Amino acid sequence: MAGSTKTKAKKPTVKKPSANKAAEASHNGAAHAFAPEPGDFRRYFDSGHTHESLGITPETLLDMYRNMLLQRRFEERAAQMYGRQKIAGFLHLYIGQEAVSVGSVWGTRPDDPIITAYRDHGLALARGMSPNAGMAELYGKIDGCSRGKGGSMHFFDVDKSFYGGHGIVGGQIPVGVGMAFAMKYKETGGCCLTYFGDGAINQGAFHEAANLASLYKLPVLLIVENNEYAMGTAVHRASAEPDLYKQAYAYDMKGAIVDGMDLFEVYHAMQELADEAREGKPALVEVRTYRYRGHSMSDPQKYRTKEELEAKKDEDPILRVKKYLLDNELATIEKLDDLDESVKAEVMAAVEFAENSPVPEIETMYEDIYTQSDYPFLV
Ligand SMILES: Cc1ncc(C[n+]2csc(CCOP(=O)(O)OP(=O)(O)O)c2C)c(N)n1
Ligand SMILES: [Mg+2]
């Protein structure tokens, strides 16, 4: 080209990385290559499990199916009662995520503590909370699981090792890790199932807690229920690395990814990983799931298309189990219809119970409050 002058590109000087492995290893304990070891990652998808291969009896599988259905019918009715203004405040439905709650509760021990965020009805019912206590709580009545003072976001049932129900995104993660610390200290043999959403993983609380969980080898599973959205924000718009399980590598912890629409995959993953966590090997477990309803009751859902939602409904975790039961002749359609009717009746009874339960007396405002009279900073 006329007038152009070619300038000779200057070769950049690149420093060769140090080949001194010993120096690398001696750097304050850091001896790891950047790439994770293959054993640090597990994948629980398309494993081809059957109830028999997992040691689940047909009766137990029917119980699991019934509980998934109970969660679904309970929340459908709660949504209806919210529309009738019987229930006030926030209401976040778990519909679509039922394989996560049932798979993990049945795959672990009944006294393994559970702690979760505000989308908590499903896990509470899976752990055995009575629908009466749950519905009365939604109604703000005294017979609710938190005496009507917690509402939808603060279900609690300590007798069943269910520790809530927390409204601050990510706030429950350090509490769950703290419970795991206590269990290790007391040698209880338990594993704390600490759940949170995809929106919580970029909170500092997660990172601080994950670091200590791994450093102290605590019996905890950090279970991120990746339902693709945090309110209206898709995961890839909020997380620089949308494969959330990879965060485990930063803390030298096992990372796992699980098909959260498949009951057997969740069951198997939680059973295996919780038992390893009991031995001091915690894990970050990313469960890929989906919520069919809006974030809460006031969500126009403009962030996703109807087509996306419909396609996801083909993966409905409850329909999958129903199909399995029928295909394997573990139940007839009549039996499953009867079961659905009995679940609906149980939920209607819970509504009636909630309607008839009294509102808390004004004095109860001053009860259930933590006080310590000799606390040094209070006068
Ligand atoms: C610390 C904090 N920041 C913001 C909020 C408001 N908020 C409530 S829910 C939510 C989204 C969380 O999404 P995710 O963790 O994915 O859980 P999901 O609702 O999908 O179950 C936000 C930002 C909050 N409650 N707490
Ligand atoms: Mg989410």
mmCIF file of C-alpha atoms and ligand atoms in Angstrom:
data_model
loop_
_atom_site.group_PDB
_atom_site.id
_atom_site.type_symbol
_atom_site.label_atom_id
_atom_site.label_comp_id
_atom_site.label_asym_id
_atom_site.label_seq_id
_atom_site.Cartn_x
_atom_site.Cartn_y
_atom_site.Cartn_z
ATOM 1 C CA MET A 1 0.000 0.000 0.000
ATOM 2 C CA ALA A 2 1.396 3.426 -0.999
ATOM 3 C CA GLY A 3 2.943 5.331 1.831
ATOM 4 C CA SER A 4 2.670 2.520 4.347
ATOM 5 C CA THR A 5 5.689 1.691 6.389
ATOM 6 C CA LYS A 6 6.143 -1.708 7.893
ATOM 7 C CA THR A 7 7.178 -1.548 11.501
ATOM 8 C CA LYS A 8 8.938 -4.560 12.827
ATOM 9 C CA ALA A 9 6.925 -6.076 15.675
ATOM 10 C CA LYS A 10 8.889 -6.220 18.866
ATOM 11 C CA LYS A 11 9.046 -9.696 20.320
ATOM 12 C CA PRO A 12 7.472 -9.703 23.748
ATOM 13 C CA THR A 13 9.666 -11.040 26.432
ATOM 14 C CA VAL A 14 7.909 -13.862 28.247
ATOM 15 C CA LYS A 15 9.214 -15.070 31.521
ATOM 16 C CA LYS A 16 9.374 -18.848 31.627
ATOM 17 C CA PRO A 17 7.364 -20.315 34.488
ATOM 18 C CA SER A 18 9.517 -21.630 37.239
ATOM 19 C CA ALA A 19 10.185 -25.338 36.911
ATOM 20 C CA ASN A 20 11.017 -25.512 40.565
ATOM 21 C CA LYS A 21 8.209 -27.777 41.831
ATOM 22 C CA ALA A 22 9.704 -27.905 45.284
ATOM 23 C CA ALA A 23 9.454 -24.137 45.584
ATOM 24 C CA GLU A 24 5.830 -24.320 44.435
ATOM 25 C CA ALA A 25 5.041 -27.034 46.948
ATOM 26 C CA SER A 26 6.670 -25.178 49.788
ATOM 27 C CA HIS A 27 4.604 -22.074 49.205
ATOM 28 C CA ASN A 28 2.695 -22.114 52.455
ATOM 29 C CA GLY A 29 1.121 -25.504 51.833
ATOM 30 C CA ALA A 30 -0.016 -24.853 48.254
ATOM 31 C CA ALA A 31 0.938 -27.855 46.196
ATOM 32 C CA HIS A 32 -1.880 -28.222 43.744
ATOM 33 C CA ALA A 33 -1.765 -28.100 40.006
ATOM 34 C CA PHE A 34 -4.506 -25.815 38.681
ATOM 35 C CA ALA A 35 -6.532 -28.591 37.020
ATOM 36 C CA PRO A 36 -8.844 -30.474 39.393
ATOM 37 C CA GLU A 37 -8.257 -34.157 39.990
ATOM 38 C CA PRO A 38 -10.824 -36.323 38.127
ATOM 39 C CA GLY A 39 -12.040 -37.793 41.433
ATOM 40 C CA ASP A 40 -12.999 -34.326 42.674
ATOM 41 C CA PHE A 41 -15.957 -34.185 40.331
ATOM 42 C CA ARG A 42 -19.059 -36.376 40.155
ATOM 43 C CA ARG A 43 -21.837 -36.451 37.626
ATOM 44 C CA TYR A 44 -25.264 -37.875 38.493
ATOM 45 C CA PHE A 45 -27.147 -37.858 35.187
ATOM 46 C CA ASP A 46 -28.535 -40.688 33.044
ATOM 47 C CA SER A 47 -27.240 -43.382 35.393
ATOM 48 C CA GLY A 48 -30.027 -45.788 34.482
ATOM 49 C CA HIS A 49 -30.934 -46.489 38.112
ATOM 50 C CA THR A 50 -33.907 -48.607 39.045
ATOM 51 C CA HIS A 51 -35.550 -48.763 42.458
ATOM 52 C CA GLU A 52 -33.989 -52.200 42.818
ATOM 53 C CA SER A 53 -30.463 -51.064 41.966
ATOM 54 C CA LEU A 54 -30.806 -48.413 44.677
ATOM 55 C CA GLY A 55 -32.333 -50.790 47.224
ATOM 56 C CA ILE A 56 -35.655 -48.913 47.340
ATOM 57 C CA THR A 57 -38.667 -51.153 47.980
ATOM 58 C CA PRO A 58 -41.867 -50.582 45.960
ATOM 59 C CA GLU A 59 -43.627 -49.482 49.180
ATOM 60 C CA THR A 60 -40.942 -46.890 49.890
ATOM 61 C CA LEU A 61 -41.075 -45.650 46.312
ATOM 62 C CA LEU A 62 -44.828 -45.175 46.677
ATOM 63 C CA ASP A 63 -44.235 -43.231 49.904
ATOM 64 C CA MET A 64 -41.739 -41.021 48.078
ATOM 65 C CA TYR A 65 -44.178 -40.449 45.238
ATOM 66 C CA ARG A 66 -46.950 -39.635 47.701
ATOM 67 C CA ASN A 67 -44.786 -37.044 49.406
ATOM 68 C CA MET A 68 -43.912 -35.355 46.106
ATOM 69 C CA LEU A 69 -47.598 -35.204 45.347
ATOM 70 C CA LEU A 70 -48.353 -33.860 48.830
ATOM 71 C CA GLN A 71 -45.923 -30.979 48.259
ATOM 72 C CA ARG A 72 -47.494 -30.209 44.874
ATOM 73 C CA ARG A 73 -51.113 -30.287 46.085
ATOM 74 C CA PHE A 74 -50.262 -28.385 49.273
ATOM 75 C CA GLU A 75 -48.740 -25.532 47.280
ATOM 76 C CA GLU A 76 -51.440 -25.482 44.606
ATOM 77 C CA ARG A 77 -53.981 -25.044 47.393
ATOM 78 C CA ALA A 78 -51.800 -22.455 49.150
ATOM 79 C CA ALA A 79 -51.657 -20.435 45.908
ATOM 80 C CA GLN A 80 -55.441 -20.564 45.699
ATOM 81 C CA MET A 81 -55.838 -19.424 49.303
ATOM 82 C CA TYR A 82 -53.347 -16.625 48.678
ATOM 83 C CA GLY A 83 -55.584 -15.472 45.820
ATOM 84 C CA ARG A 84 -58.490 -15.431 48.269
ATOM 85 C CA GLN A 85 -56.390 -13.307 50.643
ATOM 86 C CA LYS A 86 -56.407 -15.969 53.318
ATOM 87 C CA ILE A 87 -52.613 -15.923 53.227
ATOM 88 C CA ALA A 88 -50.649 -12.677 53.342
ATOM 89 C CA GLY A 89 -47.037 -11.667 52.845
ATOM 90 C CA PHE A 90 -44.600 -13.538 50.652
ATOM 91 C CA LEU A 91 -45.269 -16.967 49.183
ATOM 92 C CA HIS A 92 -42.539 -18.688 47.152
ATOM 93 C CA LEU A 93 -43.630 -21.976 45.634
ATOM 94 C CA TYR A 94 -41.354 -25.004 45.210
ATOM 95 C CA ILE A 95 -43.484 -26.574 42.446
ATOM 96 C CA GLY A 96 -41.166 -28.392 40.008
ATOM 97 C CA GLN A 97 -38.402 -28.999 42.542
ATOM 98 C CA GLU A 98 -40.014 -31.900 44.448
ATOM 99 C CA ALA A 99 -37.467 -34.522 43.348
ATOM 100 C CA VAL A 100 -34.776 -32.521 45.129
ATOM 101 C CA SER A 101 -36.517 -32.490 48.502
ATOM 102 C CA VAL A 102 -37.759 -36.083 48.451
ATOM 103 C CA GLY A 103 -34.602 -37.548 46.876
ATOM 104 C CA SER A 104 -32.335 -35.884 49.402
ATOM 105 C CA VAL A 105 -34.486 -36.518 52.479
ATOM 106 C CA TRP A 106 -35.004 -40.209 51.651
ATOM 107 C CA GLY A 107 -31.342 -40.610 50.665
ATOM 108 C CA THR A 108 -30.069 -39.341 54.027
ATOM 109 C CA ARG A 109 -30.852 -39.911 57.713
ATOM 110 C CA PRO A 110 -34.003 -38.611 59.421
ATOM 111 C CA ASP A 111 -31.962 -36.654 61.965
ATOM 112 C CA ASP A 112 -29.525 -35.070 59.511
ATOM 113 C CA PRO A 113 -30.246 -31.358 60.017
ATOM 114 C CA ILE A 114 -31.789 -29.435 57.138
ATOM 115 C CA ILE A 115 -31.483 -25.697 56.650
ATOM 116 C CA THR A 116 -32.693 -23.805 53.606
ATOM 117 C CA ALA A 117 -33.793 -20.470 52.198
ATOM 118 C CA TYR A 118 -37.318 -19.055 51.986
ATOM 119 C CA ARG A 119 -38.579 -21.553 49.335
ATOM 120 C CA ASP A 120 -38.999 -23.992 52.176
ATOM 121 C CA HIS A 121 -42.433 -25.706 52.139
ATOM 122 C CA GLY A 122 -41.308 -28.680 50.055
ATOM 123 C CA LEU A 123 -38.328 -29.610 52.195
ATOM 124 C CA ALA A 124 -40.352 -29.205 55.390
ATOM 125 C CA LEU A 125 -43.085 -31.532 54.131
ATOM 126 C CA ALA A 126 -40.478 -34.007 52.886
ATOM 127 C CA ARG A 127 -38.914 -34.074 56.332
ATOM 128 C CA GLY A 128 -42.281 -34.933 57.823
ATOM 129 C CA MET A 129 -43.775 -31.633 58.945
ATOM 130 C CA SER A 130 -47.537 -32.049 59.138
ATOM 131 C CA PRO A 131 -49.472 -30.220 56.438
ATOM 132 C CA ASN A 132 -51.688 -28.864 59.251
ATOM 133 C CA ALA A 133 -48.746 -27.112 60.907
ATOM 134 C CA GLY A 134 -47.520 -25.859 57.519
ATOM 135 C CA MET A 135 -50.851 -24.503 56.315
ATOM 136 C CA ALA A 136 -51.621 -22.878 59.687
ATOM 137 C CA GLU A 137 -48.246 -21.142 59.488
ATOM 138 C CA LEU A 138 -49.123 -19.760 56.053
ATOM 139 C CA TYR A 139 -52.369 -18.469 57.556
ATOM 140 C CA GLY A 140 -50.447 -16.811 60.422
ATOM 141 C CA LYS A 141 -52.287 -18.915 63.023
ATOM 142 C CA ILE A 142 -51.089 -20.046 66.451
ATOM 143 C CA ASP A 143 -51.029 -23.768 65.507
ATOM 144 C CA GLY A 144 -48.534 -23.081 62.731
ATOM 145 C CA CYS A 145 -45.056 -24.610 62.918
ATOM 146 C CA SER A 146 -43.621 -21.232 63.997
ATOM 147 C CA ARG A 147 -46.714 -20.252 66.022
ATOM 148 C CA GLY A 148 -47.935 -18.133 63.142
ATOM 149 C CA LYS A 149 -45.095 -15.680 63.528
ATOM 150 C CA GLY A 150 -42.807 -16.864 60.756
ATOM 151 C CA GLY A 151 -45.047 -17.292 57.740
ATOM 152 C CA SER A 152 -44.092 -18.931 54.479
ATOM 153 C CA MET A 153 -40.408 -18.013 54.630
ATOM 154 C CA HIS A 154 -39.777 -19.250 58.178
ATOM 155 C CA PHE A 155 -41.006 -22.816 58.508
ATOM 156 C CA PHE A 156 -39.277 -24.529 61.441
ATOM 157 C CA ASP A 157 -39.600 -27.975 63.000
ATOM 158 C CA VAL A 158 -36.721 -28.603 65.348
ATOM 159 C CA ASP A 159 -38.107 -31.994 66.476
ATOM 160 C CA LYS A 160 -37.622 -33.116 62.903
ATOM 161 C CA SER A 161 -34.211 -31.415 62.616
ATOM 162 C CA PHE A 162 -35.646 -28.858 60.221
ATOM 163 C CA TYR A 163 -33.952 -25.527 60.939
ATOM 164 C CA GLY A 164 -35.797 -23.199 58.539
ATOM 165 C CA GLY A 165 -36.739 -21.200 56.422
ATOM 166 C CA HIS A 166 -34.409 -18.084 56.025
ATOM 167 C CA GLY A 167 -35.159 -14.886 54.137
ATOM 168 C CA ILE A 168 -31.700 -13.355 53.694
ATOM 169 C CA VAL A 169 -30.226 -14.770 50.501
ATOM 170 C CA GLY A 170 -27.219 -16.885 51.502
ATOM 171 C CA GLY A 171 -27.642 -16.103 55.208
ATOM 172 C CA GLN A 172 -28.360 -19.715 56.147
ATOM 173 C CA ILE A 173 -25.161 -21.111 54.599
ATOM 174 C CA PRO A 174 -22.775 -20.148 57.427
ATOM 175 C CA VAL A 175 -25.405 -21.303 59.942
ATOM 176 C CA GLY A 176 -25.515 -24.726 58.254
ATOM 177 C CA VAL A 177 -21.750 -24.964 58.288
ATOM 178 C CA GLY A 178 -21.805 -23.934 61.953
ATOM 179 C CA MET A 179 -24.222 -26.779 62.709
ATOM 180 C CA ALA A 180 -21.857 -29.144 60.913
ATOM 181 C CA PHE A 181 -19.013 -27.826 63.065
ATOM 182 C CA ALA A 182 -21.054 -28.551 66.193
ATOM 183 C CA MET A 183 -21.852 -32.062 64.968
ATOM 184 C CA LYS A 184 -18.214 -32.813 64.300
ATOM 185 C CA TYR A 185 -17.289 -31.454 67.730
ATOM 186 C CA LYS A 186 -19.944 -33.572 69.424
ATOM 187 C CA GLU A 187 -19.255 -36.585 67.190
ATOM 188 C CA THR A 188 -22.925 -37.121 66.370
ATOM 189 C CA GLY A 189 -22.256 -38.745 62.988
ATOM 190 C CA GLY A 190 -24.790 -36.429 61.313
ATOM 191 C CA CYS A 191 -24.448 -34.503 58.076
ATOM 192 C CA CYS A 192 -25.952 -31.034 57.695
ATOM 193 C CA LEU A 193 -27.910 -30.606 54.465
ATOM 194 C CA THR A 194 -27.475 -26.921 53.660
ATOM 195 C CA TYR A 195 -29.609 -25.744 50.734
ATOM 196 C CA PHE A 196 -29.511 -22.457 48.875
ATOM 197 C CA GLY A 197 -30.394 -21.042 45.466
ATOM 198 C CA ASP A 198 -28.248 -20.201 42.459
ATOM 199 C CA GLY A 199 -28.670 -16.561 43.436
ATOM 200 C CA ALA A 200 -26.846 -17.158 46.721
ATOM 201 C CA ILE A 201 -23.642 -18.643 45.379
ATOM 202 C CA ASN A 202 -22.045 -15.307 44.606
ATOM 203 C CA GLN A 203 -22.698 -13.981 48.086
ATOM 204 C CA GLY A 204 -19.653 -13.674 50.314
ATOM 205 C CA ALA A 205 -21.416 -15.821 52.913
ATOM 206 C CA PHE A 206 -21.176 -18.869 50.632
ATOM 207 C CA HIS A 207 -17.457 -18.437 50.041
ATOM 208 C CA GLU A 208 -16.584 -17.877 53.678
ATOM 209 C CA ALA A 209 -18.625 -20.891 54.708
ATOM 210 C CA ALA A 210 -17.325 -23.152 51.912
ATOM 211 C CA ASN A 211 -13.757 -22.321 52.864
ATOM 212 C CA LEU A 212 -14.281 -23.290 56.499
ATOM 213 C CA ALA A 213 -16.300 -26.406 55.582
ATOM 214 C CA SER A 214 -13.361 -27.727 53.609
ATOM 215 C CA LEU A 215 -10.613 -26.442 55.884
ATOM 216 C CA TYR A 216 -12.176 -28.051 58.970
ATOM 217 C CA LYS A 217 -13.375 -31.161 57.050
ATOM 218 C CA LEU A 218 -16.939 -30.669 58.226
ATOM 219 C CA PRO A 219 -19.862 -33.066 57.696
ATOM 220 C CA VAL A 220 -21.884 -30.821 55.411
ATOM 221 C CA LEU A 221 -23.361 -30.863 51.927
ATOM 222 C CA LEU A 222 -23.640 -27.438 50.327
ATOM 223 C CA ILE A 223 -26.584 -28.059 48.039
ATOM 224 C CA VAL A 224 -27.251 -25.380 45.444
ATOM 225 C CA GLU A 225 -30.698 -25.759 43.922
ATOM 226 C CA ASN A 226 -30.018 -24.275 40.518
ATOM 227 C CA ASN A 227 -33.506 -23.557 39.201
ATOM 228 C CA GLU A 228 -32.058 -21.315 36.479
ATOM 229 C CA TYR A 229 -33.263 -18.011 37.911
ATOM 230 C CA ALA A 230 -32.771 -15.726 40.881
ATOM 231 C CA MET A 231 -35.957 -13.664 40.768
ATOM 232 C CA GLY A 232 -35.869 -12.607 37.082
ATOM 233 C CA THR A 233 -32.125 -13.016 36.533
ATOM 234 C CA ALA A 234 -30.883 -16.056 34.621
ATOM 235 C CA VAL A 235 -27.804 -17.782 36.033
ATOM 236 C CA HIS A 236 -25.572 -16.923 33.071
ATOM 237 C CA ARG A 237 -26.351 -13.212 33.577
ATOM 238 C CA ALA A 238 -25.244 -13.283 37.196
ATOM 239 C CA SER A 239 -22.464 -15.887 37.378
ATOM 240 C CA ALA A 240 -19.221 -15.487 35.433
ATOM 241 C CA GLU A 241 -18.986 -19.294 35.614
ATOM 242 C CA PRO A 242 -22.507 -20.708 35.163
ATOM 243 C CA ASP A 243 -21.326 -24.247 36.010
ATOM 244 C CA LEU A 244 -21.791 -23.596 39.686
ATOM 245 C CA TYR A 245 -20.308 -26.890 40.940
ATOM 246 C CA LYS A 246 -16.903 -25.678 39.721
ATOM 247 C CA GLN A 247 -16.752 -23.282 42.651
ATOM 248 C CA ALA A 248 -15.828 -26.366 44.689
ATOM 249 C CA TYR A 249 -12.342 -26.356 43.193
ATOM 250 C CA ALA A 250 -11.541 -23.040 44.822
ATOM 251 C CA TYR A 251 -11.973 -24.729 48.196
ATOM 252 C CA ASP A 252 -10.394 -28.107 47.395
ATOM 253 C CA MET A 253 -13.772 -29.725 47.814
ATOM 254 C CA LYS A 254 -15.636 -32.288 45.789
ATOM 255 C CA GLY A 255 -18.020 -30.813 43.206
ATOM 256 C CA ALA A 256 -21.053 -32.697 41.960
ATOM 257 C CA ILE A 257 -23.733 -32.065 39.385
ATOM 258 C CA VAL A 258 -27.078 -33.801 39.674
ATOM 259 C CA ASP A 259 -30.195 -34.156 37.520
ATOM 260 C CA GLY A 260 -32.650 -32.506 39.866
ATOM 261 C CA MET A 261 -35.683 -33.552 37.843
ATOM 262 C CA ASP A 262 -34.890 -37.200 38.480
ATOM 263 C CA LEU A 263 -35.756 -38.677 41.870
ATOM 264 C CA PHE A 264 -33.346 -41.611 41.610
ATOM 265 C CA GLU A 265 -30.370 -39.459 40.651
ATOM 266 C CA VAL A 266 -30.932 -37.109 43.585
ATOM 267 C CA TYR A 267 -31.434 -40.011 45.990
ATOM 268 C CA HIS A 268 -28.250 -41.741 44.877
ATOM 269 C CA ALA A 269 -26.142 -38.563 44.871
ATOM 270 C CA MET A 270 -27.225 -37.466 48.334
ATOM 271 C CA GLN A 271 -26.794 -40.911 49.863
ATOM 272 C CA GLU A 272 -23.285 -41.286 48.493
ATOM 273 C CA LEU A 273 -22.115 -37.742 49.121
ATOM 274 C CA ALA A 274 -23.635 -37.418 52.612
ATOM 275 C CA ASP A 275 -21.894 -40.613 53.719
ATOM 276 C CA GLU A 276 -18.578 -39.235 52.483
ATOM 277 C CA ALA A 277 -19.290 -35.912 54.204
ATOM 278 C CA ARG A 278 -19.790 -37.781 57.494
ATOM 279 C CA GLU A 279 -16.183 -38.942 57.067
ATOM 280 C CA GLY A 280 -14.982 -35.346 56.787
ATOM 281 C CA LYS A 281 -15.286 -34.873 53.027
ATOM 282 C CA PRO A 282 -17.833 -32.124 52.387
ATOM 283 C CA ALA A 283 -19.100 -31.404 48.873
ATOM 284 C CA LEU A 284 -20.693 -28.693 46.793
ATOM 285 C CA VAL A 285 -23.660 -30.319 45.082
ATOM 286 C CA GLU A 286 -25.251 -28.468 42.182
ATOM 287 C CA VAL A 287 -28.729 -29.818 41.567
ATOM 288 C CA ARG A 288 -30.150 -28.719 38.215
ATOM 289 C CA THR A 289 -33.842 -28.176 38.689
ATOM 290 C CA TYR A 290 -36.586 -25.790 37.583
ATOM 291 C CA ARG A 291 -39.417 -23.881 39.195
ATOM 292 C CA TYR A 292 -42.660 -23.888 37.230
ATOM 293 C CA ARG A 293 -44.251 -20.971 39.064
ATOM 294 C CA GLY A 294 -43.027 -17.399 39.366
ATOM 295 C CA HIS A 295 -40.406 -16.316 41.871
ATOM 296 C CA SER A 296 -43.202 -15.364 44.259
ATOM 297 C CA MET A 297 -46.891 -14.662 43.829
ATOM 298 C CA SER A 298 -46.272 -11.297 42.182
ATOM 299 C CA ASP A 299 -44.055 -12.168 39.235
ATOM 300 C CA PRO A 300 -45.135 -11.378 35.647
ATOM 301 C CA GLN A 301 -42.394 -13.789 34.429
ATOM 302 C CA LYS A 302 -41.259 -11.686 31.508
ATOM 303 C CA TYR A 303 -37.776 -13.177 31.710
ATOM 304 C CA ARG A 304 -38.729 -16.529 30.190
ATOM 305 C CA THR A 305 -40.813 -17.705 27.267
ATOM 306 C CA LYS A 306 -43.931 -19.850 27.394
ATOM 307 C CA GLU A 307 -42.120 -22.328 25.136
ATOM 308 C CA GLU A 308 -39.294 -22.727 27.641
ATOM 309 C CA LEU A 309 -41.763 -23.363 30.437
ATOM 310 C CA GLU A 310 -43.767 -25.886 28.412
ATOM 311 C CA ALA A 311 -40.624 -27.767 27.377
ATOM 312 C CA LYS A 312 -39.539 -28.006 30.992
ATOM 313 C CA LYS A 313 -42.941 -29.362 31.976
ATOM 314 C CA ASP A 314 -42.154 -32.424 29.889
ATOM 315 C CA GLU A 315 -39.492 -33.200 32.484
ATOM 316 C CA ASP A 316 -41.926 -32.915 35.423
ATOM 317 C CA PRO A 317 -40.324 -34.923 38.241
ATOM 318 C CA ILE A 318 -43.679 -36.177 39.516
ATOM 319 C CA LEU A 319 -44.832 -37.375 36.100
ATOM 320 C CA ARG A 320 -41.500 -39.149 35.666
ATOM 321 C CA VAL A 321 -42.011 -41.189 38.830
ATOM 322 C CA LYS A 322 -45.638 -41.836 37.928
ATOM 323 C CA LYS A 323 -44.563 -43.204 34.552
ATOM 324 C CA TYR A 324 -41.911 -45.374 36.215
ATOM 325 C CA LEU A 325 -44.458 -46.815 38.648
ATOM 326 C CA LEU A 326 -46.873 -47.638 35.834
ATOM 327 C CA ASP A 327 -44.273 -48.939 33.348
ATOM 328 C CA ASN A 328 -42.837 -51.260 35.976
ATOM 329 C CA GLU A 329 -46.263 -52.366 37.155
ATOM 330 C CA LEU A 330 -45.572 -51.217 40.700
ATOM 331 C CA ALA A 331 -48.990 -49.549 40.815
ATOM 332 C CA THR A 332 -52.119 -49.357 38.700
ATOM 333 C CA ILE A 333 -53.518 -46.071 37.452
ATOM 334 C CA GLU A 334 -56.533 -46.593 39.737
ATOM 335 C CA LYS A 335 -54.243 -46.923 42.744
ATOM 336 C CA LEU A 336 -52.365 -43.745 41.812
ATOM 337 C CA ASP A 337 -55.636 -41.868 41.275
ATOM 338 C CA ASP A 338 -56.824 -42.989 44.736
ATOM 339 C CA LEU A 339 -53.546 -41.855 46.219
ATOM 340 C CA ASP A 340 -53.946 -38.440 44.618
ATOM 341 C CA GLU A 341 -57.460 -38.168 46.044
ATOM 342 C CA SER A 342 -56.210 -39.041 49.526
ATOM 343 C CA VAL A 343 -53.478 -36.389 49.244
ATOM 344 C CA LYS A 344 -55.999 -33.771 48.136
ATOM 345 C CA ALA A 345 -58.234 -34.682 51.086
ATOM 346 C CA GLU A 346 -55.275 -34.353 53.475
ATOM 347 C CA VAL A 347 -54.519 -30.889 52.102
ATOM 348 C CA MET A 348 -58.174 -29.809 52.368
ATOM 349 C CA ALA A 349 -58.162 -30.985 55.983
ATOM 350 C CA ALA A 350 -55.068 -28.829 56.523
ATOM 351 C CA VAL A 351 -56.907 -25.817 55.088
ATOM 352 C CA GLU A 352 -59.792 -26.469 57.443
ATOM 353 C CA PHE A 353 -57.380 -26.830 60.351
ATOM 354 C CA ALA A 354 -55.737 -23.515 59.457
ATOM 355 C CA GLU A 355 -59.102 -21.765 59.097
ATOM 356 C CA ASN A 356 -60.147 -22.926 62.566
ATOM 357 C CA SER A 357 -56.877 -22.242 64.350
ATOM 358 C CA PRO A 358 -56.897 -18.964 66.362
ATOM 359 C CA VAL A 359 -54.695 -16.010 65.512
ATOM 360 C CA PRO A 360 -51.861 -15.623 68.061
ATOM 361 C CA GLU A 361 -52.691 -13.617 71.183
ATOM 362 C CA ILE A 362 -51.020 -10.224 71.291
ATOM 363 C CA GLU A 363 -48.863 -11.360 74.258
ATOM 364 C CA THR A 364 -47.137 -13.936 72.054
ATOM 365 C CA MET A 365 -45.283 -11.044 70.440
ATOM 366 C CA TYR A 366 -43.003 -11.105 73.466
ATOM 367 C CA GLU A 367 -42.474 -14.859 73.450
ATOM 368 C CA ASP A 368 -39.928 -16.928 71.518
ATOM 369 C CA ILE A 369 -37.434 -14.098 71.732
ATOM 370 C CA TYR A 370 -33.859 -14.903 72.665
ATOM 371 C CA THR A 371 -32.786 -13.073 75.779
ATOM 372 C CA GLN A 372 -29.859 -13.520 78.088
ATOM 373 C CA SER A 373 -30.106 -11.279 81.116
ATOM 374 C CA ASP A 374 -26.358 -11.342 81.861
ATOM 375 C CA TYR A 375 -25.331 -10.608 78.276
ATOM 376 C CA PRO A 376 -22.376 -8.256 78.755
ATOM 377 C CA PHE A 377 -23.257 -5.660 76.153
ATOM 378 C CA LEU A 378 -26.876 -5.176 77.169
ATOM 379 C CA VAL A 379 -28.065 -3.291 80.215
HETATM 380 C C1 LIG B 1 -29.091 -10.509 50.946
HETATM 381 C C2 LIG B 1 -30.323 -10.414 50.093
HETATM 382 N N1 LIG B 1 -30.279 -9.757 48.926
HETATM 383 C C3 LIG B 1 -31.381 -9.675 48.145
HETATM 384 C C4 LIG B 1 -32.554 -10.243 48.553
HETATM 385 C C5 LIG B 1 -33.794 -10.160 47.650
HETATM 386 N N2 LIG B 1 -34.032 -11.469 47.054
HETATM 387 C C6 LIG B 1 -34.979 -12.277 47.548
HETATM 388 S S1 LIG B 1 -35.048 -13.697 46.725
HETATM 389 C C7 LIG B 1 -33.812 -13.281 45.675
HETATM 390 C C8 LIG B 1 -33.365 -14.232 44.588
HETATM 391 C C9 LIG B 1 -32.637 -15.442 45.055
HETATM 392 O O1 LIG B 1 -32.646 -16.424 44.077
HETATM 393 P P1 LIG B 1 -32.094 -17.878 44.303
HETATM 394 O O2 LIG B 1 -31.020 -17.863 45.322
HETATM 395 O O3 LIG B 1 -31.734 -18.432 42.976
HETATM 396 O O4 LIG B 1 -33.304 -18.688 44.937
HETATM 397 P P2 LIG B 1 -34.704 -19.104 44.286
HETATM 398 O O5 LIG B 1 -35.633 -17.966 44.522
HETATM 399 O O6 LIG B 1 -34.475 -19.354 42.842
HETATM 400 O O7 LIG B 1 -35.145 -20.306 45.028
HETATM 401 C C10 LIG B 1 -33.369 -12.010 45.977
HETATM 402 C C11 LIG B 1 -32.298 -11.326 45.233
HETATM 403 C C12 LIG B 1 -32.570 -10.905 49.795
HETATM 404 N N3 LIG B 1 -33.671 -11.498 50.263
HETATM 405 N N4 LIG B 1 -31.445 -10.998 50.532
HETATM 406 MG MG MG B 2 -32.782 -19.730 41.734
#
